[in-house]
Amino acid sequence: MLGVKPYATWVALVWVSLGLAAPVCTAQSFGALGVPHDDTAAIQAAIEACSQKGGGVVRLGAGTYLSGPLFLHSDITFELDRGATLLGTSDPSVYQRPNGTLWALINAEGAHNIAIIGAGTIDGQGQSWWAKVRAARQAGTVEPKRPRLIQLSHVQQVRVEGLTLSNSPSFHLVTAFAEDVEIRNITIRAPADSPNTDGIDPMSTHNVRISYCTIDTGDDNIAIKSGAIDPTHPAAGSSDITITDCTFLHGHGVSIGSETQGGVRDITVQNCSFEGTQNGLRIKTSRGQGGEVQEITFRNLYMQDVGTAFSFSAYYPRIPPTDTAQSISSTTPNLHNIYLSGLTIQNANRLGFIIGLPERPIREVWLEGLQASANSGLIVRNARVRVETSQLQVAKGEAFQIEAEGEVLNEGAQR
């Protein structure tokens, strides 16, 4: 796991080790003028100039700047000063890639030692994109493609710190096929009804630390995914991810899935609060895109007024009332060794559900030291759950609703 000093970029450390100051390239010195001008070329010129010097800091000073897609290189720190706002253009044509997909506003591919830091704001101006999606959904037509705010692919040694990310047309911050990622003290904001505006999405990514972040969005606050993301890497997994000391407001909480084909393991979420989120903790997958999800720990979490405290399902997005066993394949979900301890849940609408497949039940879910109050309890189907030293209070029905092949081993729970 990375150990990164606050606001000390990887590239700066390299230059300091050589006894030199890291080159600084200001966007203004390359012609950035601020709105209403399009400053894409000026900002990219500053990035290229620093890269040609072996790396350095590309700085965006106070002001508001309009830009299309930007591309970071190895050993580059992109820093937004306090009072600096980078706006993503709403022109769809500039995001088009030759392969038919879209660039993000900020991109890095195959780079190492990169950082995006500062006290400024990156705003995707997603309002016009969301309106088109809503119209398409209402009409039942194909939704238009939307760019992400930041996409970092096949990268190593990455840090994102201090910034505010807002109003992405779709996902805000994506790391794909990445290693050694530090995301610290950032704020992500989008309206609660903004479609598919995930906060942070580590996809097939290893060695990640996410801490002291506040995320308030219209979809998953954090979503960990693996496999089925890139056809050239169908079995790429996600592992060794720690999420600590974060606050989640509107959104779907911390999710694993729905793509889990490459496997997800060694995930820890601790010392976080969930305030009014639609969901708290989710593991969501399904036949055909499942993999092994194991060694998942949720520890010392506080939830207030959430919709569903936790839900682990192998039937995403819809759970049938009944089902029959099917043949097991390499993409049959395999969820096991999931630990929840020290959770305080107040005034949840429902405690949740743990529902596996008849051919492969969810195994070894541990609930320990839970203090929970909810309108309704926990549904357990095709799953084995152990409960220890917990107090579960529900307003309606039983704390545990045990359905087909569900098993709850109660070793000290009070209901």
Coordinates of C-alpha atoms in Angstrom, one line a residue:
M1 CA 0.0 0.0 0.0
L2 CA 1.2 3.5 -0.8
G3 CA 2.3 5.9 1.9
V4 CA 1.9 9.4 0.5
K5 CA 2.8 12.6 2.2
P6 CA 0.1 15.3 1.9
Y7 CA 0.5 17.4 -1.2
A8 CA 3.9 16.0 -2.0
T9 CA 3.6 14.5 -5.5
W10 CA 5.5 11.6 -6.8
V11 CA 7.2 13.7 -9.4
A12 CA 8.2 16.3 -6.8
L13 CA 9.8 13.6 -4.7
V14 CA 11.8 12.4 -7.8
W15 CA 13.1 15.9 -8.4
V16 CA 13.9 16.5 -4.8
S17 CA 15.9 13.3 -4.7
L18 CA 18.0 14.8 -7.6
G19 CA 18.4 18.1 -5.6
L20 CA 16.3 20.0 -8.1
A21 CA 13.0 21.8 -8.1
A22 CA 10.2 20.3 -10.2
P23 CA 9.5 22.3 -13.3
V24 CA 6.3 24.3 -13.0
C25 CA 4.3 25.0 -16.2
T26 CA 1.3 27.4 -15.7
A27 CA -1.5 27.1 -18.1
Q28 CA -1.8 30.9 -18.3
S29 CA 1.8 31.2 -19.6
F30 CA 0.7 29.0 -22.5
G31 CA -2.2 31.1 -23.4
A32 CA -5.1 30.1 -21.1
L33 CA -7.5 33.0 -20.9
G34 CA -10.5 31.7 -19.0
V35 CA -14.1 31.6 -20.1
P36 CA -15.6 32.2 -22.6
H37 CA -12.5 31.0 -24.4
D38 CA -11.8 27.3 -25.0
D39 CA -8.5 26.7 -23.2
T40 CA -8.0 23.0 -24.2
A41 CA -5.0 23.7 -26.4
A42 CA -3.3 26.0 -23.9
I43 CA -3.7 23.6 -21.0
Q44 CA -2.5 20.6 -23.1
A45 CA 0.5 22.7 -24.2
A46 CA 1.5 23.2 -20.6
I47 CA 1.2 19.4 -20.0
E48 CA 3.4 18.7 -23.0
A49 CA 6.0 21.2 -22.1
C50 CA 6.4 19.8 -18.6
S51 CA 6.5 16.3 -20.0
Q52 CA 9.3 17.2 -22.3
K53 CA 11.3 18.4 -19.3
G54 CA 11.0 14.9 -17.7
G55 CA 7.9 15.8 -15.7
G56 CA 6.8 18.5 -13.4
V57 CA 3.8 20.5 -12.1
V58 CA 1.1 21.8 -14.5
R59 CA -0.7 24.5 -12.6
L60 CA -4.1 26.1 -13.2
G61 CA -4.3 29.4 -11.4
A62 CA -7.5 31.0 -10.0
G63 CA -10.2 31.6 -12.6
T64 CA -12.7 29.6 -14.6
Y65 CA -11.5 27.7 -17.7
L66 CA -13.4 25.8 -20.4
S67 CA -11.8 22.6 -21.8
G68 CA -12.3 19.5 -23.8
P69 CA -10.4 16.3 -23.1
L70 CA -6.9 16.6 -21.6
F71 CA -4.2 13.9 -21.5
L72 CA -1.7 13.5 -18.7
H73 CA 1.7 11.8 -19.0
S74 CA 4.0 10.0 -16.7
D75 CA 5.6 12.1 -13.9
I76 CA 3.0 14.9 -14.2
T77 CA 1.2 16.6 -11.4
F78 CA -1.9 18.5 -12.5
E79 CA -2.7 21.1 -9.8
L80 CA -5.7 23.4 -9.5
D81 CA -5.1 26.4 -7.2
R82 CA -7.8 27.5 -4.8
G83 CA -10.3 29.5 -6.9
A84 CA -9.6 27.6 -10.1
T85 CA -12.5 25.8 -11.8
L86 CA -12.1 23.6 -14.8
L87 CA -15.3 23.2 -16.8
G88 CA -15.9 20.4 -19.2
T89 CA -17.3 21.5 -22.5
S90 CA -20.8 20.3 -23.4
D91 CA -19.9 19.8 -27.0
P92 CA -20.2 16.0 -27.6
S93 CA -18.1 15.9 -30.7
V94 CA -14.8 16.7 -28.9
Y95 CA -15.1 13.6 -26.7
Q96 CA -15.4 11.1 -29.6
R97 CA -12.7 8.4 -29.8
P98 CA -11.9 6.5 -33.1
N99 CA -13.2 3.3 -31.6
G100 CA -16.6 4.7 -30.9
T101 CA -16.2 5.2 -27.1
L102 CA -15.7 8.6 -25.4
W103 CA -12.7 10.3 -23.9
A104 CA -13.1 11.6 -20.3
L105 CA -12.4 15.3 -19.5
I106 CA -9.1 14.2 -17.9
N107 CA -7.4 11.1 -19.2
A108 CA -4.2 9.1 -18.5
E109 CA -3.4 5.8 -20.2
G110 CA -0.3 3.7 -19.6
A111 CA 1.3 6.4 -17.4
H112 CA 3.0 6.2 -14.0
N113 CA 3.7 8.7 -11.2
I114 CA 0.8 11.0 -11.8
A115 CA -1.2 13.3 -9.5
I116 CA -4.3 15.4 -9.7
I117 CA -4.4 17.7 -6.7
G118 CA -5.2 21.1 -5.3
A119 CA -8.0 23.1 -3.8
G120 CA -9.8 23.8 -7.0
T121 CA -12.9 22.3 -8.7
I122 CA -13.4 20.2 -11.8
D123 CA -17.0 20.5 -13.0
G124 CA -18.3 18.3 -15.8
Q125 CA -21.3 20.5 -16.5
G126 CA -23.4 17.4 -16.8
Q127 CA -26.8 19.0 -16.8
S128 CA -27.4 18.9 -20.5
W129 CA -26.2 15.3 -20.7
W130 CA -28.5 14.2 -17.9
A131 CA -31.5 15.9 -19.7
K132 CA -30.8 13.8 -22.8
V133 CA -30.6 10.6 -20.8
R134 CA -33.9 11.4 -19.0
A135 CA -35.6 12.2 -22.3
A136 CA -34.3 8.9 -23.8
R137 CA -35.5 6.9 -20.9
Q138 CA -38.9 8.5 -21.0
A139 CA -39.2 7.8 -24.8
G140 CA -37.8 4.3 -24.5
T141 CA -35.0 5.0 -26.9
V142 CA -31.2 4.4 -26.7
E143 CA -29.5 6.6 -24.2
P144 CA -26.7 8.8 -25.6
K145 CA -23.1 8.0 -24.5
R146 CA -21.7 10.3 -21.9
P147 CA -18.1 11.2 -21.0
R148 CA -16.6 10.6 -17.6
L149 CA -14.9 13.3 -15.6
I150 CA -11.6 11.5 -14.9
Q151 CA -10.5 8.2 -16.4
L152 CA -7.1 6.8 -15.5
S153 CA -6.4 3.5 -17.3
H154 CA -3.4 1.1 -17.1
V155 CA -1.6 3.5 -14.7
Q156 CA 0.6 3.0 -11.7
Q157 CA 1.4 5.3 -8.7
V158 CA -1.6 7.7 -8.8
R159 CA -2.7 10.3 -6.3
V160 CA -5.9 12.4 -6.3
E161 CA -6.1 14.8 -3.4
G162 CA -7.9 17.9 -2.2
L163 CA -10.1 18.7 -5.1
T164 CA -13.8 19.1 -5.6
L165 CA -15.3 17.0 -8.4
S166 CA -18.8 17.9 -9.5
N167 CA -21.5 17.3 -12.0
S168 CA -19.9 14.7 -14.2
P169 CA -22.0 13.6 -17.2
S170 CA -21.5 10.0 -15.9
F171 CA -18.9 8.6 -13.5
H172 CA -16.7 11.1 -11.7
L173 CA -13.4 9.3 -11.0
V174 CA -12.5 5.9 -12.6
T175 CA -9.3 3.9 -12.2
A176 CA -9.1 0.9 -14.6
F177 CA -6.4 -1.7 -14.6
A178 CA -4.4 0.5 -12.1
E179 CA -2.1 -0.2 -9.2
D180 CA -1.0 1.9 -6.2
V181 CA -3.8 4.5 -6.0
E182 CA -4.2 7.1 -3.3
I183 CA -7.5 9.1 -3.2
R184 CA -7.6 11.5 -0.2
N185 CA -9.7 14.4 1.0
I186 CA -11.7 15.0 -2.1
T187 CA -15.3 16.1 -2.3
I188 CA -17.6 14.7 -5.1
R189 CA -21.0 16.4 -5.7
A190 CA -23.8 15.8 -8.1
P191 CA -27.6 16.1 -7.7
A192 CA -29.3 13.1 -6.0
D193 CA -31.4 12.6 -9.2
S194 CA -28.5 12.8 -11.6
P195 CA -28.3 9.5 -13.6
N196 CA -25.3 7.2 -13.3
T197 CA -23.0 9.7 -11.5
D198 CA -20.9 7.3 -9.6
G199 CA -18.3 8.9 -7.3
I200 CA -15.2 6.7 -7.3
D201 CA -15.0 3.5 -9.4
P202 CA -11.9 1.3 -9.0
M203 CA -12.2 -1.2 -11.8
S204 CA -9.8 -4.1 -12.0
T205 CA -7.5 -2.1 -9.7
H206 CA -5.1 -3.2 -7.0
N207 CA -3.7 -1.5 -3.9
V208 CA -6.0 1.4 -3.4
R209 CA -6.5 3.7 -0.4
I210 CA -9.5 6.0 -0.3
S211 CA -9.7 8.2 2.8
Y212 CA -11.4 11.4 4.2
C213 CA -13.6 11.8 1.2
T214 CA -17.2 13.3 1.1
I215 CA -19.3 11.9 -1.7
D216 CA -22.9 13.1 -2.5
T217 CA -24.1 11.7 -5.9
G218 CA -27.0 10.2 -7.8
D219 CA -25.6 6.7 -8.0
D220 CA -22.9 4.5 -6.3
N221 CA -20.8 6.6 -4.0
I222 CA -18.0 4.1 -4.5
A223 CA -18.3 1.0 -6.8
I224 CA -15.6 -1.6 -6.9
K225 CA -15.7 -3.7 -10.1
S226 CA -13.7 -6.3 -12.0
G227 CA -13.8 -8.2 -15.2
A228 CA -16.1 -7.8 -18.2
I229 CA -14.9 -4.2 -18.4
D230 CA -12.5 -4.6 -21.2
P231 CA -12.7 -7.6 -23.5
T232 CA -8.9 -7.8 -23.7
H233 CA -8.7 -8.3 -19.9
P234 CA -11.7 -10.5 -19.1
A235 CA -10.2 -11.9 -15.9
A236 CA -8.7 -8.8 -14.3
G237 CA -9.6 -8.6 -10.7
S238 CA -9.7 -5.9 -8.0
S239 CA -8.0 -6.4 -4.6
D240 CA -6.4 -4.8 -1.6
I241 CA -8.7 -1.8 -1.4
T242 CA -9.2 0.2 1.8
I243 CA -11.9 2.8 2.3
T244 CA -11.6 4.8 5.6
D245 CA -13.0 7.9 7.3
C246 CA -15.3 8.9 4.5
T247 CA -18.8 10.5 4.6
F248 CA -21.5 9.3 2.1
L249 CA -24.6 11.4 1.6
H250 CA -27.1 10.9 -1.3
G251 CA -26.2 7.9 -3.4
H252 CA -26.1 4.1 -3.3
G253 CA -23.3 3.8 -0.7
V254 CA -20.3 1.5 -1.2
S255 CA -20.9 -1.2 -3.8
I256 CA -19.1 -4.2 -5.1
G257 CA -20.2 -5.1 -8.6
S258 CA -22.2 -5.5 -10.6
E259 CA -19.3 -6.7 -12.8
T260 CA -17.3 -9.2 -10.6
Q261 CA -16.1 -11.7 -13.3
G262 CA -12.4 -11.1 -12.5
G263 CA -12.9 -11.5 -8.8
V264 CA -12.9 -9.1 -5.9
R265 CA -11.0 -9.8 -2.6
D266 CA -9.4 -8.2 0.4
I267 CA -11.7 -5.1 0.7
T268 CA -12.0 -3.1 3.9
V269 CA -14.5 -0.3 4.6
Q270 CA -14.1 1.2 8.1
N271 CA -14.8 4.3 10.1
C272 CA -17.2 5.8 7.6
S273 CA -20.7 7.4 7.9
F274 CA -23.7 7.0 5.7
E275 CA -26.2 9.8 6.1
G276 CA -29.5 9.5 4.1
T277 CA -28.0 7.2 1.5
Q278 CA -30.4 5.1 -0.5
N279 CA -28.2 2.1 0.2
G280 CA -25.4 1.6 2.7
L281 CA -23.4 -1.5 1.6
R282 CA -24.0 -3.5 -1.5
I283 CA -22.6 -6.6 -3.2
K284 CA -24.5 -6.9 -6.5
T285 CA -23.8 -9.5 -9.2
S286 CA -25.6 -12.0 -11.3
R287 CA -25.2 -15.2 -13.4
G288 CA -23.1 -14.5 -16.4
Q289 CA -21.0 -11.7 -14.8
G290 CA -20.1 -13.2 -11.5
G291 CA -16.8 -14.2 -10.0
E292 CA -15.3 -14.9 -6.6
V293 CA -16.0 -12.2 -4.0
Q294 CA -14.2 -12.9 -0.8
E295 CA -12.6 -11.5 2.3
I296 CA -14.8 -8.4 2.5
T297 CA -14.7 -6.5 5.8
F298 CA -17.1 -3.7 6.9
R299 CA -16.1 -2.4 10.3
N300 CA -17.1 0.5 12.6
L301 CA -19.6 2.1 10.3
Y302 CA -22.4 4.5 11.2
M303 CA -25.6 4.8 9.3
Q304 CA -28.5 7.2 9.8
D305 CA -31.8 7.3 7.8
V306 CA -30.6 5.0 5.1
G307 CA -33.0 3.2 2.8
T308 CA -31.4 -0.3 2.9
A309 CA -28.5 -0.8 5.3
F310 CA -26.9 -3.7 3.5
S311 CA -27.8 -6.0 0.6
F312 CA -25.8 -8.8 -0.9
S313 CA -27.4 -10.4 -3.9
A314 CA -26.5 -12.7 -6.8
Y315 CA -29.6 -11.5 -8.8
Y316 CA -28.8 -7.9 -9.8
P317 CA -30.7 -6.0 -10.8
R318 CA -34.0 -7.9 -10.0
I319 CA -34.6 -10.6 -7.4
P320 CA -37.2 -13.2 -8.5
P321 CA -39.6 -14.5 -5.8
T322 CA -38.4 -18.1 -6.5
D323 CA -35.8 -19.8 -8.6
T324 CA -34.4 -23.2 -9.5
A325 CA -30.7 -24.2 -9.5
Q326 CA -28.8 -23.9 -12.8
S327 CA -25.5 -25.4 -13.9
I328 CA -22.4 -23.7 -12.3
S329 CA -20.0 -22.0 -14.7
S330 CA -17.0 -19.7 -14.5
T331 CA -19.3 -16.7 -14.3
T332 CA -21.5 -18.1 -11.5
P333 CA -21.3 -15.7 -8.5
N334 CA -19.3 -17.1 -5.6
L335 CA -19.7 -14.8 -2.5
H336 CA -18.2 -15.9 0.8
N337 CA -16.3 -14.7 3.8
I338 CA -18.0 -11.4 4.4
Y339 CA -17.6 -9.7 7.8
L340 CA -19.7 -7.0 9.3
S341 CA -18.7 -5.8 12.7
G342 CA -19.3 -2.8 14.9
L343 CA -22.0 -1.3 12.7
T344 CA -24.5 1.3 14.2
I345 CA -27.6 1.6 12.1
Q346 CA -30.3 4.1 13.1
N347 CA -33.7 4.5 11.5
A348 CA -33.1 2.5 8.4
N349 CA -36.1 1.7 6.2
R350 CA -35.0 -1.9 6.1
L351 CA -32.1 -3.8 7.5
G352 CA -31.5 -5.5 4.2
F353 CA -31.2 -8.9 2.4
I354 CA -28.7 -11.6 1.7
I355 CA -29.8 -13.6 -1.2
G356 CA -27.7 -16.2 -3.0
L357 CA -28.3 -18.6 -5.8
P358 CA -29.7 -22.1 -5.2
E359 CA -26.8 -23.7 -7.0
R360 CA -24.3 -21.6 -5.1
P361 CA -25.5 -20.0 -1.8
I362 CA -23.7 -17.1 -0.2
R363 CA -21.4 -18.6 2.5
E364 CA -19.9 -17.4 5.8
V365 CA -21.4 -14.0 6.3
W366 CA -20.6 -12.8 9.9
L367 CA -22.6 -10.1 11.7
E368 CA -20.9 -9.2 14.9
G369 CA -21.6 -6.3 17.3
L370 CA -24.4 -4.7 15.2
Q371 CA -26.6 -2.1 16.9
A372 CA -29.5 -1.6 14.5
S373 CA -33.0 -0.2 14.3
A374 CA -35.0 -0.5 11.1
N375 CA -38.6 -0.5 9.9
S376 CA -38.1 -4.1 8.6
G377 CA -35.6 -6.8 9.1
L378 CA -33.1 -9.0 7.2
I379 CA -34.2 -11.4 4.5
V380 CA -31.9 -14.5 4.2
R381 CA -32.3 -16.8 1.2
N382 CA -29.8 -19.3 -0.1
A383 CA -27.2 -18.0 2.4
R384 CA -25.6 -18.9 5.6
V385 CA -25.3 -16.1 8.2
R386 CA -23.7 -16.1 11.7
V387 CA -24.9 -13.5 14.2
E388 CA -23.0 -12.7 17.3
T389 CA -23.5 -10.1 20.2
S390 CA -25.9 -7.9 18.1
Q391 CA -29.0 -6.0 19.0
L392 CA -31.5 -5.8 16.1
Q393 CA -34.8 -3.9 16.5
V394 CA -37.4 -3.8 13.8
A395 CA -40.8 -2.0 13.8
K396 CA -42.5 -4.6 11.7
G397 CA -42.2 -8.4 11.5
E398 CA -39.2 -10.4 12.6
A399 CA -35.6 -9.3 12.6
F400 CA -34.8 -12.3 10.4
Q401 CA -37.0 -13.5 7.5
I402 CA -35.6 -16.9 6.6
E403 CA -36.5 -18.1 3.2
A404 CA -35.5 -21.1 1.0
E405 CA -32.2 -22.6 2.1
G406 CA -31.5 -19.7 4.3
E407 CA -29.7 -20.3 7.6
V408 CA -29.1 -17.9 10.5
L409 CA -26.9 -19.2 13.3
N410 CA -27.8 -16.9 16.2
E411 CA -24.9 -16.8 18.7
G412 CA -25.8 -14.0 20.9
A413 CA -28.1 -11.6 19.0
Q414 CA -30.9 -9.8 20.8
R415 CA -34.1 -9.1 18.9

